[in-house]
PDB file of C-alpha atoms in Angstrom:
ATOM      1  CA  UNK A1219    -112.121-109.022-110.715  1.00  0.00           C
ATOM      2  CA  UNK A1220    -112.930-107.923-107.094  1.00  0.00           C
ATOM      3  CA  UNK A1221    -111.730-104.603-107.940  1.00  0.00           C
ATOM      4  CA  UNK A1222    -113.888-104.139-111.121  1.00  0.00           C
ATOM      5  CA  UNK A1223    -116.796-105.531-109.149  1.00  0.00           C
ATOM      6  CA  UNK A1224    -116.402-103.087-106.479  1.00  0.00           C
ATOM      7  CA  UNK A1225    -116.065-100.090-108.782  1.00  0.00           C
ATOM      8  CA  UNK A1226    -119.433-101.180-110.482  1.00  0.00           C
ATOM      9  CA  UNK A1227    -121.212-101.173-107.161  1.00  0.00           C
ATOM     10  CA  UNK A1228    -119.711 -97.655-106.390  1.00  0.00           C
ATOM     11  CA  UNK A1229    -120.959 -96.548-109.908  1.00  0.00           C
ATOM     12  CA  UNK A1230    -124.466 -97.805-109.372  1.00  0.00           C
ATOM     13  CA  UNK A1231    -124.649 -96.414-105.680  1.00  0.00           C
ATOM     14  CA  UNK A1232    -123.666 -93.160-107.266  1.00  0.00           C
ATOM     15  CA  UNK A1233    -126.167 -93.239-109.769  1.00  0.00           C
ATOM     16  CA  UNK A1234    -128.876 -94.219-107.426  1.00  0.00           C
ATOM     17  CA  UNK A1235    -128.075 -91.491-105.080  1.00  0.00           C
ATOM     18  CA  UNK A1236    -128.025 -88.882-107.874  1.00  0.00           C
ATOM     19  CA  UNK A1237    -131.756 -89.785-108.588  1.00  0.00           C
ATOM     20  CA  UNK A1238    -133.426 -86.618-107.251  1.00  0.00           C
ATOM     21  CA  UNK A1239    -136.790 -85.022-108.096  1.00  0.00           C
ATOM     22  CA  UNK A1240    -135.425 -83.116-110.892  1.00  0.00           C
ATOM     23  CA  UNK A1241    -134.349 -86.158-112.899  1.00  0.00           C
ATOM     24  CA  UNK A1242    -137.842 -87.892-112.099  1.00  0.00           C
ATOM     25  CA  UNK A1243    -139.657 -84.747-113.136  1.00  0.00           C
ATOM     26  CA  UNK A1244    -137.882 -84.689-116.466  1.00  0.00           C
ATOM     27  CA  UNK A1245    -138.360 -88.373-117.135  1.00  0.00           C
ATOM     28  CA  UNK A1246    -141.859 -88.672-115.986  1.00  0.00           C
ATOM     29  CA  UNK A1247    -144.632 -89.452-118.644  1.00  0.00           C
ATOM     30  CA  UNK A1248    -146.374 -86.702-120.181  1.00  0.00           C
ATOM     31  CA  UNK A1249    -149.510 -88.330-118.806  1.00  0.00           C
ATOM     32  CA  UNK A1250    -148.812 -86.859-115.178  1.00  0.00           C
ATOM     33  CA  UNK A1251    -148.997 -83.594-116.371  1.00  0.00           C
ATOM     34  CA  UNK A1252    -150.520 -83.173-119.744  1.00  0.00           C
ATOM     35  CA  UNK A1253    -149.993 -79.532-119.950  1.00  0.00           C
ATOM     36  CA  UNK A1254    -146.438 -79.823-120.321  1.00  0.00           C
ATOM     37  CA  UNK A1255    -144.053 -81.618-122.551  1.00  0.00           C
ATOM     38  CA  UNK A1256    -140.537 -83.141-121.844  1.00  0.00           C
ATOM     39  CA  UNK A1257    -138.991 -80.180-123.656  1.00  0.00           C
ATOM     40  CA  UNK A1258    -141.069 -77.772-121.475  1.00  0.00           C
ATOM     41  CA  UNK A1259    -139.952 -79.433-118.320  1.00  0.00           C
ATOM     42  CA  UNK A1260    -136.334 -79.493-119.334  1.00  0.00           C
ATOM     43  CA  UNK A1261    -136.457 -75.803-120.136  1.00  0.00           C
ATOM     44  CA  UNK A1262    -138.336 -75.018-116.837  1.00  0.00           C
ATOM     45  CA  UNK A1263    -135.415 -76.611-114.916  1.00  0.00           C
ATOM     46  CA  UNK A1264    -132.715 -75.133-117.064  1.00  0.00           C
ATOM     47  CA  UNK A1265    -134.205 -71.644-116.445  1.00  0.00           C
ATOM     48  CA  UNK A1266    -134.332 -72.353-112.848  1.00  0.00           C
ATOM     49  CA  UNK A1267    -130.816 -73.641-112.574  1.00  0.00           C
ATOM     50  CA  UNK A1268    -129.641 -70.456-114.441  1.00  0.00           C
ATOM     51  CA  UNK A1269    -131.618 -68.224-111.691  1.00  0.00           C
ATOM     52  CA  UNK A1270    -134.274 -67.188-114.435  1.00  0.00           C
ATOM     53  CA  UNK A1271    -137.827 -67.109-114.003  1.00  0.00           C
ATOM     54  CA  UNK A1272    -138.944 -70.568-114.881  1.00  0.00           C
ATOM     55  CA  UNK A1273    -141.855 -70.014-117.275  1.00  0.00           C
ATOM     56  CA  UNK A1274    -142.719 -71.896-120.513  1.00  0.00           C
ATOM     57  CA  UNK A1275    -145.766 -71.758-122.924  1.00  0.00           C
ATOM     58  CA  UNK A1276    -147.796 -75.180-122.277  1.00  0.00           C
ATOM     59  CA  UNK A1277    -149.758 -76.930-124.604  1.00  0.00           C
ATOM     60  CA  UNK A1278    -152.670 -74.597-124.550  1.00  0.00           C
ATOM     61  CA  UNK A1279    -150.392 -71.583-125.316  1.00  0.00           C
ATOM     62  CA  UNK A1280    -150.778 -70.258-121.648  1.00  0.00           C
ATOM     63  CA  UNK A1281    -147.910 -69.766-119.159  1.00  0.00           C
ATOM     64  CA  UNK A1282    -146.763 -72.519-116.560  1.00  0.00           C
ATOM     65  CA  UNK A1283    -144.183 -71.640-114.050  1.00  0.00           C
ATOM     66  CA  UNK A1284    -141.802 -73.769-112.045  1.00  0.00           C
ATOM     67  CA  UNK A1285    -141.500 -72.054-108.882  1.00  0.00           C
ATOM     68  CA  UNK A1286    -139.445 -74.139-106.599  1.00  0.00           C
ATOM     69  CA  UNK A1287    -137.296 -77.358-107.106  1.00  0.00           C
ATOM     70  CA  UNK A1288    -135.074 -79.065-104.682  1.00  0.00           C
ATOM     71  CA  UNK A1289    -133.593 -82.639-104.305  1.00  0.00           C
ATOM     72  CA  UNK A1290    -137.091 -83.490-102.838  1.00  0.00           C
ATOM     73  CA  UNK A1291    -139.628 -80.987-103.543  1.00  0.00           C
ATOM     74  CA  UNK A1292    -141.388 -79.366-106.374  1.00  0.00           C
ATOM     75  CA  UNK A1293    -143.732 -76.707-106.979  1.00  0.00           C
ATOM     76  CA  UNK A1294    -145.211 -76.130-110.291  1.00  0.00           C
ATOM     77  CA  UNK A1295    -147.986 -73.354-111.241  1.00  0.00           C
ATOM     78  CA  UNK A1296    -149.662 -74.972-114.065  1.00  0.00           C
ATOM     79  CA  UNK A1297    -152.522 -72.379-114.828  1.00  0.00           C
ATOM     80  CA  UNK A1298    -153.437 -69.287-113.026  1.00  0.00           C
ATOM     81  CA  UNK A1299    -155.976 -71.320-111.120  1.00  0.00           C
ATOM     82  CA  UNK A1300    -154.135 -74.725-110.509  1.00  0.00           C
ATOM     83  CA  UNK A1301    -150.731 -75.761-109.109  1.00  0.00           C
ATOM     84  CA  UNK A1302    -148.972 -79.331-108.489  1.00  0.00           C
ATOM     85  CA  UNK A1303    -146.532 -80.187-105.612  1.00  0.00           C
ATOM     86  CA  UNK A1304    -144.377 -83.027-105.370  1.00  0.00           C
ATOM     87  CA  UNK A1305    -142.389 -84.523-102.762  1.00  0.00           C
ATOM     88  CA  UNK A1306    -139.593 -87.421-102.995  1.00  0.00           C
ATOM     89  CA  UNK A1307    -140.136 -89.603 -99.752  1.00  0.00           C
ATOM     90  CA  UNK A1308    -137.891 -92.423 -98.635  1.00  0.00           C
ATOM     91  CA  UNK A1309    -140.046 -95.534 -97.746  1.00  0.00           C
ATOM     92  CA  UNK A1310    -136.758 -97.285 -96.561  1.00  0.00           C
ATOM     93  CA  UNK A1311    -133.110 -97.451 -97.455  1.00  0.00           C
ATOM     94  CA  UNK A1312    -133.513 -98.749-101.036  1.00  0.00           C
ATOM     95  CA  UNK A1313    -137.171 -97.523-102.167  1.00  0.00           C
ATOM     96  CA  UNK A1314    -138.652 -94.176-102.686  1.00  0.00           C
ATOM     97  CA  UNK A1315    -141.918 -92.942-103.701  1.00  0.00           C
ATOM     98  CA  UNK A1316    -143.124 -89.502-105.239  1.00  0.00           C
ATOM     99  CA  UNK A1317    -146.372 -87.845-103.556  1.00  0.00           C
ATOM    100  CA  UNK A1318    -148.204 -85.608-105.748  1.00  0.00           C
ATOM    101  CA  UNK A1319    -150.842 -82.885-104.649  1.00  0.00           C
ATOM    102  CA  UNK A1320    -152.860 -81.329-107.412  1.00  0.00           C
ATOM    103  CA  UNK A1321    -154.700 -78.108-106.473  1.00  0.00           C
ATOM    104  CA  UNK A1322    -157.235 -76.132-108.026  1.00  0.00           C
ATOM    105  CA  UNK A1323    -158.901 -72.532-106.894  1.00  0.00           C
ATOM    106  CA  UNK A1324    -162.055 -71.142-107.744  1.00  0.00           C
ATOM    107  CA  UNK A1325    -163.441 -69.453-104.725  1.00  0.00           C
ATOM    108  CA  UNK A1326    -161.423 -71.628-102.620  1.00  0.00           C
ATOM    109  CA  UNK A1327    -158.575 -74.272-103.150  1.00  0.00           C
ATOM    110  CA  UNK A1328    -159.459 -78.110-103.355  1.00  0.00           C
ATOM    111  CA  UNK A1329    -156.693 -80.763-103.769  1.00  0.00           C
ATOM    112  CA  UNK A1330    -156.177 -84.234-104.490  1.00  0.00           C
ATOM    113  CA  UNK A1331    -153.435 -86.610-103.220  1.00  0.00           C
ATOM    114  CA  UNK A1332    -151.815 -89.419-105.202  1.00  0.00           C
ATOM    115  CA  UNK A1333    -148.487 -91.384-104.805  1.00  0.00           C
ATOM    116  CA  UNK A1334    -146.280 -92.968-107.323  1.00  0.00           C
ATOM    117  CA  UNK A1335    -143.286 -95.172-107.809  1.00  0.00           C
ATOM    118  CA  UNK A1336    -140.075 -93.620-109.158  1.00  0.00           C
ATOM    119  CA  UNK A1337    -140.967 -94.921-112.474  1.00  0.00           C
ATOM    120  CA  UNK A1338    -144.343 -93.386-112.228  1.00  0.00           C
ATOM    121  CA  UNK A1339    -146.705 -96.127-111.603  1.00  0.00           C
ATOM    122  CA  UNK A1340    -149.421 -95.130-109.561  1.00  0.00           C
ATOM    123  CA  UNK A1341    -149.622 -96.540-106.111  1.00  0.00           C
ATOM    124  CA  UNK A1342    -152.436 -97.213-103.607  1.00  0.00           C
ATOM    125  CA  UNK A1343    -152.930 -94.508-101.141  1.00  0.00           C
ATOM    126  CA  UNK A1344    -153.845 -96.379 -98.387  1.00  0.00           C
ATOM    127  CA  UNK A1345    -150.328 -97.998 -98.167  1.00  0.00           C
ATOM    128  CA  UNK A1346    -149.062 -94.582 -97.256  1.00  0.00           C
ATOM    129  CA  UNK A1347    -151.734 -92.524 -95.473  1.00  0.00           C
ATOM    130  CA  UNK A1348    -155.172 -93.237 -94.072  1.00  0.00           C
ATOM    131  CA  UNK A1349    -156.920 -89.966 -95.414  1.00  0.00           C
ATOM    132  CA  UNK A1350    -158.992 -87.848 -92.941  1.00  0.00           C
ATOM    133  CA  UNK A1351    -162.661 -88.429 -93.463  1.00  0.00           C
ATOM    134  CA  UNK A1352    -163.773 -85.228 -95.103  1.00  0.00           C
ATOM    135  CA  UNK A1353    -166.908 -84.706 -92.937  1.00  0.00           C
ATOM    136  CA  UNK A1354    -165.317 -85.646 -89.921  1.00  0.00           C
ATOM    137  CA  UNK A1355    -161.849 -83.934 -90.070  1.00  0.00           C
ATOM    138  CA  UNK A1356    -163.177 -80.897 -92.180  1.00  0.00           C
ATOM    139  CA  UNK A1357    -166.118 -80.103 -90.465  1.00  0.00           C
ATOM    140  CA  UNK A1358    -165.802 -81.254 -86.951  1.00  0.00           C
ATOM    141  CA  UNK A1359    -162.303 -80.939 -86.217  1.00  0.00           C
ATOM    142  CA  UNK A1360    -161.127 -78.023 -88.529  1.00  0.00           C
ATOM    143  CA  UNK A1361    -163.859 -75.344 -88.635  1.00  0.00           C
ATOM    144  CA  UNK A1362    -164.541 -73.177 -85.902  1.00  0.00           C
ATOM    145  CA  UNK A1363    -168.407 -72.920 -85.162  1.00  0.00           C
ATOM    146  CA  UNK A1364    -170.487 -72.357 -82.219  1.00  0.00           C
ATOM    147  CA  UNK A1365    -174.380 -73.353 -82.176  1.00  0.00           C
ATOM    148  CA  UNK A1366    -174.833 -75.435 -85.299  1.00  0.00           C
ATOM    149  CA  UNK A1367    -174.172 -79.270 -85.259  1.00  0.00           C
ATOM    150  CA  UNK A1368    -171.904 -80.519 -87.810  1.00  0.00           C
ATOM    151  CA  UNK A1369    -174.855 -82.042 -89.812  1.00  0.00           C
ATOM    152  CA  UNK A1370    -176.209 -78.618 -89.876  1.00  0.00           C
ATOM    153  CA  UNK A1371    -172.962 -77.162 -91.471  1.00  0.00           C
ATOM    154  CA  UNK A1372    -172.656 -80.120 -93.709  1.00  0.00           C
ATOM    155  CA  UNK A1373    -176.556 -79.528 -95.241  1.00  0.00           C
ATOM    156  CA  UNK A1374    -175.332 -76.075 -96.005  1.00  0.00           C
ATOM    157  CA  UNK A1375    -171.927 -76.861 -97.230  1.00  0.00           C
ATOM    158  CA  UNK A1376    -172.681 -79.843 -99.653  1.00  0.00           C
ATOM    159  CA  UNK A1377    -168.903 -80.663-100.624  1.00  0.00           C
ATOM    160  CA  UNK A1378    -166.425 -80.108 -98.143  1.00  0.00           C
ATOM    161  CA  UNK A1379    -163.108 -78.627 -99.923  1.00  0.00           C
ATOM    162  CA  UNK A1380    -159.624 -79.637 -98.768  1.00  0.00           C
ATOM    163  CA  UNK A1381    -156.228 -77.924 -99.506  1.00  0.00           C
ATOM    164  CA  UNK A1382    -153.367 -80.426 -99.425  1.00  0.00           C
ATOM    165  CA  UNK A1383    -149.899 -78.932 -98.944  1.00  0.00           C
ATOM    166  CA  UNK A1384    -146.459 -80.844 -99.042  1.00  0.00           C
ATOM    167  CA  UNK A1385    -143.932 -78.859 -96.873  1.00  0.00           C
ATOM    168  CA  UNK A1386    -140.672 -77.845 -98.463  1.00  0.00           C
ATOM    169  CA  UNK A1387    -138.523 -77.797 -95.325  1.00  0.00           C
ATOM    170  CA  UNK A1388    -139.728 -81.309 -94.098  1.00  0.00           C
ATOM    171  CA  UNK A1389    -141.948 -84.097 -95.069  1.00  0.00           C
ATOM    172  CA  UNK A1390    -144.882 -82.897 -93.323  1.00  0.00           C
ATOM    173  CA  UNK A1391    -148.133 -82.890 -95.009  1.00  0.00           C
ATOM    174  CA  UNK A1392    -150.805 -80.213 -94.193  1.00  0.00           C
ATOM    175  CA  UNK A1393    -154.678 -80.586 -94.667  1.00  0.00           C
ATOM    176  CA  UNK A1394    -156.730 -77.459 -94.487  1.00  0.00           C
ATOM    177  CA  UNK A1395    -160.494 -77.095 -94.967  1.00  0.00           C
ATOM    178  CA  UNK A1396    -161.044 -74.264 -97.248  1.00  0.00           C
ATOM    179  CA  UNK A1397    -164.927 -74.427 -97.340  1.00  0.00           C
ATOM    180  CA  UNK A1398    -165.201 -70.966 -95.437  1.00  0.00           C
ATOM    181  CA  UNK A1399    -163.378 -69.255 -98.190  1.00  0.00           C
ATOM    182  CA  UNK A1400    -166.435 -69.794-100.459  1.00  0.00           C
ATOM    183  CA  UNK A1401    -168.779 -68.027 -98.279  1.00  0.00           C
ATOM    184  CA  UNK A1402    -169.280 -64.293 -98.008  1.00  0.00           C
ATOM    185  CA  UNK A1403    -168.959 -62.349 -94.482  1.00  0.00           C
ATOM    186  CA  UNK A1404    -172.802 -62.403 -94.257  1.00  0.00           C
ATOM    187  CA  UNK A1405    -172.938 -66.230 -94.729  1.00  0.00           C
ATOM    188  CA  UNK A1406    -170.227 -66.571 -92.188  1.00  0.00           C
ATOM    189  CA  UNK A1407    -171.900 -64.517 -89.499  1.00  0.00           C
ATOM    190  CA  UNK A1408    -175.246 -66.318 -90.068  1.00  0.00           C
ATOM    191  CA  UNK A1409    -173.379 -69.704 -89.651  1.00  0.00           C
ATOM    192  CA  UNK A1410    -171.241 -68.491 -86.774  1.00  0.00           C
ATOM    193  CA  UNK A1411    -168.046 -69.468 -88.609  1.00  0.00           C
ATOM    194  CA  UNK A1412    -164.919 -67.770 -89.012  1.00  0.00           C
ATOM    195  CA  UNK A1413    -162.045 -68.280 -91.484  1.00  0.00           C
ATOM    196  CA  UNK A1414    -159.409 -69.343 -88.707  1.00  0.00           C
ATOM    197  CA  UNK A1415    -159.338 -72.693 -89.743  1.00  0.00           C
ATOM    198  CA  UNK A1416    -157.182 -75.382 -87.864  1.00  0.00           C
ATOM    199  CA  UNK A1417    -154.995 -77.549 -90.007  1.00  0.00           C
ATOM    200  CA  UNK A1418    -154.488 -81.353 -89.926  1.00  0.00           C
ATOM    201  CA  UNK A1419    -150.940 -82.075 -89.808  1.00  0.00           C
ATOM    202  CA  UNK A1420    -149.371 -85.686 -90.935  1.00  0.00           C
ATOM    203  CA  UNK A1421    -145.897 -86.621 -90.338  1.00  0.00           C
ATOM    204  CA  UNK A1422    -143.875 -89.029 -92.349  1.00  0.00           C
ATOM    205  CA  UNK A1423    -142.648 -91.992 -90.165  1.00  0.00           C
ATOM    206  CA  UNK A1424    -141.595 -95.512 -91.064  1.00  0.00           C
ATOM    207  CA  UNK A1425    -142.654 -95.063 -94.652  1.00  0.00           C
ATOM    208  CA  UNK A1426    -145.926 -93.835 -94.538  1.00  0.00           C
ATOM    209  CA  UNK A1427    -147.974 -90.685 -93.173  1.00  0.00           C
ATOM    210  CA  UNK A1428    -149.394 -90.801 -89.796  1.00  0.00           C
ATOM    211  CA  UNK A1429    -151.422 -88.015 -87.992  1.00  0.00           C
ATOM    212  CA  UNK A1430    -149.546 -85.876 -85.605  1.00  0.00           C
ATOM    213  CA  UNK A1431    -150.861 -86.238 -82.027  1.00  0.00           C
TER     214      UNK A1431
END
């Protein structure tokens, strides 16, 4: 009897260990990425596993492409102007979550961040990160400016844009202000700004993101 219990424990452990981002991507509800069906997602994975270009026709009849997939990182080009990154993160020895960054590019990239349980229930962002205040981080810390106050810049650039990127090689999360990319050279000169933006880096520590010091 003990032998069977031990074997069952090993099987369960192996099953949990085998759960990687590929399996979560395939099994997720269509509502997470409405453009793709489960068949689309399965095809993307199969193509990538076969070293083929992982392109499929989405629900609008346009092309979506799975560009990268590892055990804990995913990059999906949903449309020509939008993409999604996913990161599988360990909160502790028994709990994992999935971070999702959705990005859209017009003149500049703007992103949103969310977290999900591995059965795709939306989680409270505040449990896993204290997001940088957009005005303070984006305008005061990330933009290079000379003679203008942050309020003067904020008056001109009404809504700061933020690119949020998961790193494939580690669990770091990078924030970059992309507002200057909406301006032409003349406007940049007038504001005395440049496009050499600083980035804000968060590191994954003890089950949540903390600002790198």
